[in-house]
mmCIF file of C-alpha atoms in Angstrom:
data_model
loop_
_atom_site.group_PDB
_atom_site.id
_atom_site.type_symbol
_atom_site.label_atom_id
_atom_site.label_comp_id
_atom_site.label_asym_id
_atom_site.label_seq_id
_atom_site.Cartn_x
_atom_site.Cartn_y
_atom_site.Cartn_z
ATOM 1 C CA MET D 67 20.894 -140.643 128.729
ATOM 2 C CA SER D 68 19.980 -140.714 132.668
ATOM 3 C CA TYR D 69 19.495 -137.533 134.868
ATOM 4 C CA VAL D 70 22.131 -138.596 136.740
ATOM 5 C CA SER D 71 24.917 -138.637 133.598
ATOM 6 C CA ASP D 72 22.955 -136.010 131.849
ATOM 7 C CA ILE D 73 25.655 -133.362 133.731
ATOM 8 C CA PRO D 74 29.118 -135.027 133.376
ATOM 9 C CA ALA D 75 30.740 -135.607 136.656
ATOM 10 C CA ALA D 76 33.326 -133.002 138.050
ATOM 11 C CA PRO D 77 36.841 -133.387 137.029
ATOM 12 C CA SER D 78 38.351 -135.499 140.570
ATOM 13 C CA GLN D 79 40.228 -132.288 142.137
ATOM 14 C CA VAL D 80 36.907 -130.339 141.541
ATOM 15 C CA VAL D 81 35.691 -132.950 144.065
ATOM 16 C CA ILE D 82 38.609 -132.944 145.933
ATOM 17 C CA ASP D 83 38.290 -130.063 146.815
ATOM 18 C CA HIS D 84 34.627 -129.691 147.033
ATOM 19 C CA PHE D 85 34.685 -132.862 149.530
ATOM 20 C CA SER D 86 37.799 -131.333 151.785
ATOM 21 C CA ARG D 87 36.434 -128.044 152.145
ATOM 22 C CA ARG D 88 32.640 -129.728 153.037
ATOM 23 C CA LEU D 89 35.081 -131.864 155.829
ATOM 24 C CA SER D 90 36.859 -129.164 157.121
ATOM 25 C CA VAL D 91 33.360 -127.328 158.639
ATOM 26 C CA GLU D 92 31.065 -130.569 159.809
ATOM 27 C CA THR D 93 31.710 -134.062 161.159
ATOM 28 C CA ASP D 94 28.806 -136.472 161.997
ATOM 29 C CA CYS D 95 27.546 -138.649 164.648
ATOM 30 C CA ALA D 96 29.189 -141.296 164.378
ATOM 31 C CA ASP D 97 32.939 -140.087 164.095
ATOM 32 C CA VAL D 98 31.735 -137.923 167.132
ATOM 33 C CA SER D 99 30.429 -141.002 169.420
ATOM 34 C CA ALA D 100 34.098 -142.978 167.896
ATOM 35 C CA SER D 101 36.070 -140.497 168.985
ATOM 36 C CA ILE D 102 34.532 -140.182 172.615
ATOM 37 C CA LYS D 103 34.189 -143.954 172.807
ATOM 38 C CA LYS D 104 38.396 -144.367 171.960
ATOM 39 C CA GLY D 105 38.631 -141.417 174.495
ATOM 40 C CA GLU D 106 40.043 -139.501 171.753
ATOM 41 C CA GLN D 107 37.785 -136.774 172.173
ATOM 42 C CA ASP D 108 39.673 -133.399 171.281
ATOM 43 C CA PHE D 109 37.369 -131.545 170.980
ATOM 44 C CA VAL D 110 34.623 -129.474 173.236
ATOM 45 C CA LEU D 111 31.310 -130.944 171.844
ATOM 46 C CA LEU D 112 28.452 -128.289 172.771
ATOM 47 C CA HIS D 113 24.480 -128.661 172.822
ATOM 48 C CA VAL D 114 23.748 -125.029 171.161
ATOM 49 C CA VAL D 115 20.110 -125.511 171.616
ATOM 50 C CA GLY D 116 17.435 -125.293 174.463
ATOM 51 C CA SER D 117 16.408 -125.222 177.922
ATOM 52 C CA ALA D 118 18.330 -126.378 180.528
ATOM 53 C CA GLU D 119 15.753 -127.822 181.866
ATOM 54 C CA THR D 120 15.479 -129.957 178.084
ATOM 55 C CA PHE D 121 19.533 -130.382 178.656
ATOM 56 C CA ALA D 122 19.363 -132.037 181.704
ATOM 57 C CA ARG D 123 16.529 -134.886 179.832
ATOM 58 C CA LYS D 124 18.477 -135.546 176.968
ATOM 59 C CA HIS D 125 21.906 -134.851 175.414
ATOM 60 C CA ILE D 126 24.785 -136.547 173.865
ATOM 61 C CA PRO D 127 27.096 -137.768 176.853
ATOM 62 C CA GLY D 128 30.505 -134.963 177.077
ATOM 63 C CA ALA D 129 27.898 -132.416 175.692
ATOM 64 C CA ILE D 130 28.504 -128.907 177.606
ATOM 65 C CA HIS D 131 25.279 -127.002 177.626
ATOM 66 C CA LEU D 132 25.727 -123.358 176.013
ATOM 67 C CA ARG D 133 22.609 -122.446 173.969
ATOM 68 C CA HIS D 134 24.358 -120.198 170.862
ATOM 69 C CA ALA D 135 22.817 -116.996 171.994
ATOM 70 C CA ASP D 136 25.092 -117.131 174.774
ATOM 71 C CA ILE D 137 28.374 -117.567 172.726
ATOM 72 C CA THR D 138 30.310 -114.695 173.275
ATOM 73 C CA ALA D 139 34.288 -114.162 173.475
ATOM 74 C CA ASP D 140 34.094 -113.772 177.947
ATOM 75 C CA ARG D 141 32.307 -117.209 177.478
ATOM 76 C CA ILE D 142 34.604 -119.310 175.480
ATOM 77 C CA ALA D 143 37.280 -117.739 177.207
ATOM 78 C CA GLN D 144 37.620 -120.431 179.339
ATOM 79 C CA TRP D 145 39.311 -122.615 176.628
ATOM 80 C CA PRO D 146 42.645 -122.003 174.168
ATOM 81 C CA ASN D 147 42.440 -119.845 171.454
ATOM 82 C CA ASP D 148 43.086 -122.854 169.390
ATOM 83 C CA THR D 149 40.396 -125.405 171.073
ATOM 84 C CA LEU D 150 38.304 -126.965 167.841
ATOM 85 C CA PHE D 151 34.266 -126.576 169.014
ATOM 86 C CA VAL D 152 31.812 -129.134 167.550
ATOM 87 C CA VAL D 153 28.564 -127.566 168.008
ATOM 88 C CA TYR D 154 24.864 -129.531 167.471
ATOM 89 C CA CYS D 155 21.523 -128.600 167.790
ATOM 90 C CA ALA D 156 18.239 -130.786 167.752
ATOM 91 C CA GLY D 157 18.962 -131.985 164.148
ATOM 92 C CA PRO D 158 18.366 -131.169 160.338
ATOM 93 C CA HIS D 159 15.227 -128.650 161.390
ATOM 94 C CA CYS D 160 16.929 -126.629 163.405
ATOM 95 C CA ASN D 161 19.935 -123.681 162.372
ATOM 96 C CA GLY D 162 21.155 -123.336 165.981
ATOM 97 C CA ALA D 163 24.245 -125.153 165.230
ATOM 98 C CA ASP D 164 24.841 -123.317 162.418
ATOM 99 C CA GLN D 165 24.467 -119.661 163.875
ATOM 100 C CA ALA D 166 26.552 -121.146 166.864
ATOM 101 C CA ALA D 167 29.415 -121.936 164.087
ATOM 102 C CA LEU D 168 28.748 -118.613 162.983
ATOM 103 C CA LYS D 169 29.309 -117.155 166.213
ATOM 104 C CA LEU D 170 32.315 -119.137 166.969
ATOM 105 C CA ALA D 171 34.259 -118.143 163.942
ATOM 106 C CA ARG D 172 33.233 -114.798 164.173
ATOM 107 C CA LEU D 173 35.304 -114.739 167.202
ATOM 108 C CA GLY D 174 38.040 -116.285 165.569
ATOM 109 C CA ARG D 175 37.497 -119.895 166.886
ATOM 110 C CA PRO D 176 37.551 -123.268 165.180
ATOM 111 C CA VAL D 177 34.573 -124.864 164.864
ATOM 112 C CA LYS D 178 32.324 -128.238 163.060
ATOM 113 C CA ILE D 179 28.732 -128.582 163.238
ATOM 114 C CA MET D 180 28.133 -132.403 163.744
ATOM 115 C CA ILE D 181 25.617 -133.257 161.528
ATOM 116 C CA GLY D 182 21.931 -134.545 162.379
ATOM 117 C CA GLY D 183 22.624 -133.140 165.775
ATOM 118 C CA ILE D 184 20.181 -134.948 168.354
ATOM 119 C CA THR D 185 18.265 -136.983 165.614
ATOM 120 C CA GLY D 186 20.862 -138.368 163.959
ATOM 121 C CA TRP D 187 22.767 -139.295 166.999
ATOM 122 C CA GLU D 188 19.015 -141.285 168.220
ATOM 123 C CA ASP D 189 19.070 -142.799 164.300
ATOM 124 C CA GLU D 190 22.250 -143.772 164.824
ATOM 125 C CA GLY D 191 20.966 -145.871 168.323
ATOM 126 C CA PHE D 192 24.177 -144.197 170.133
ATOM 127 C CA ALA D 193 23.012 -143.449 174.043
ATOM 128 C CA PHE D 194 22.209 -140.404 175.203
ATOM 129 C CA ALA D 195 23.364 -138.814 178.843
ATOM 130 C CA SER D 196 20.817 -137.176 180.919
ATOM 131 C CA GLY D 197 21.461 -134.454 184.358
ATOM 132 C CA GLU D 198 22.878 -131.105 185.310
ATOM 133 C CA ALA D 199 24.425 -129.140 182.432
ATOM 134 C CA GLU D 200 28.396 -128.887 183.268
ATOM 135 C CA ALA D 201 28.790 -124.513 183.962
ATOM 136 C CA ALA D 202 30.581 -123.207 181.049
#
């Protein structure tokens, strides 16, 4: 018996529940990019780390710079309560997106993390934008 099969696979319903929960809280760079390219961006993409200068140098197209430390009920009141937020940070070594997602969820807002962040976006070969941050 191999290390892989030493512990039996979970029943199908356990797997369905697990991955449904996981996909309800995260998305990936490819799905975000495809949504943007198709004009189906039904979410607000938040770049939640770094300075305004860092954001201006390189960010994901269509993103708004709103650091996780600056997320408050007043700052996000400009969006309807059912707005889906997708948050990202520098990459797997950064927990800024986790902090932003937690803050948004505590404010009762729908949120997903874009796994991989800037590092994942770059690994996928997607283009970056540059320029000043849109006011949030």
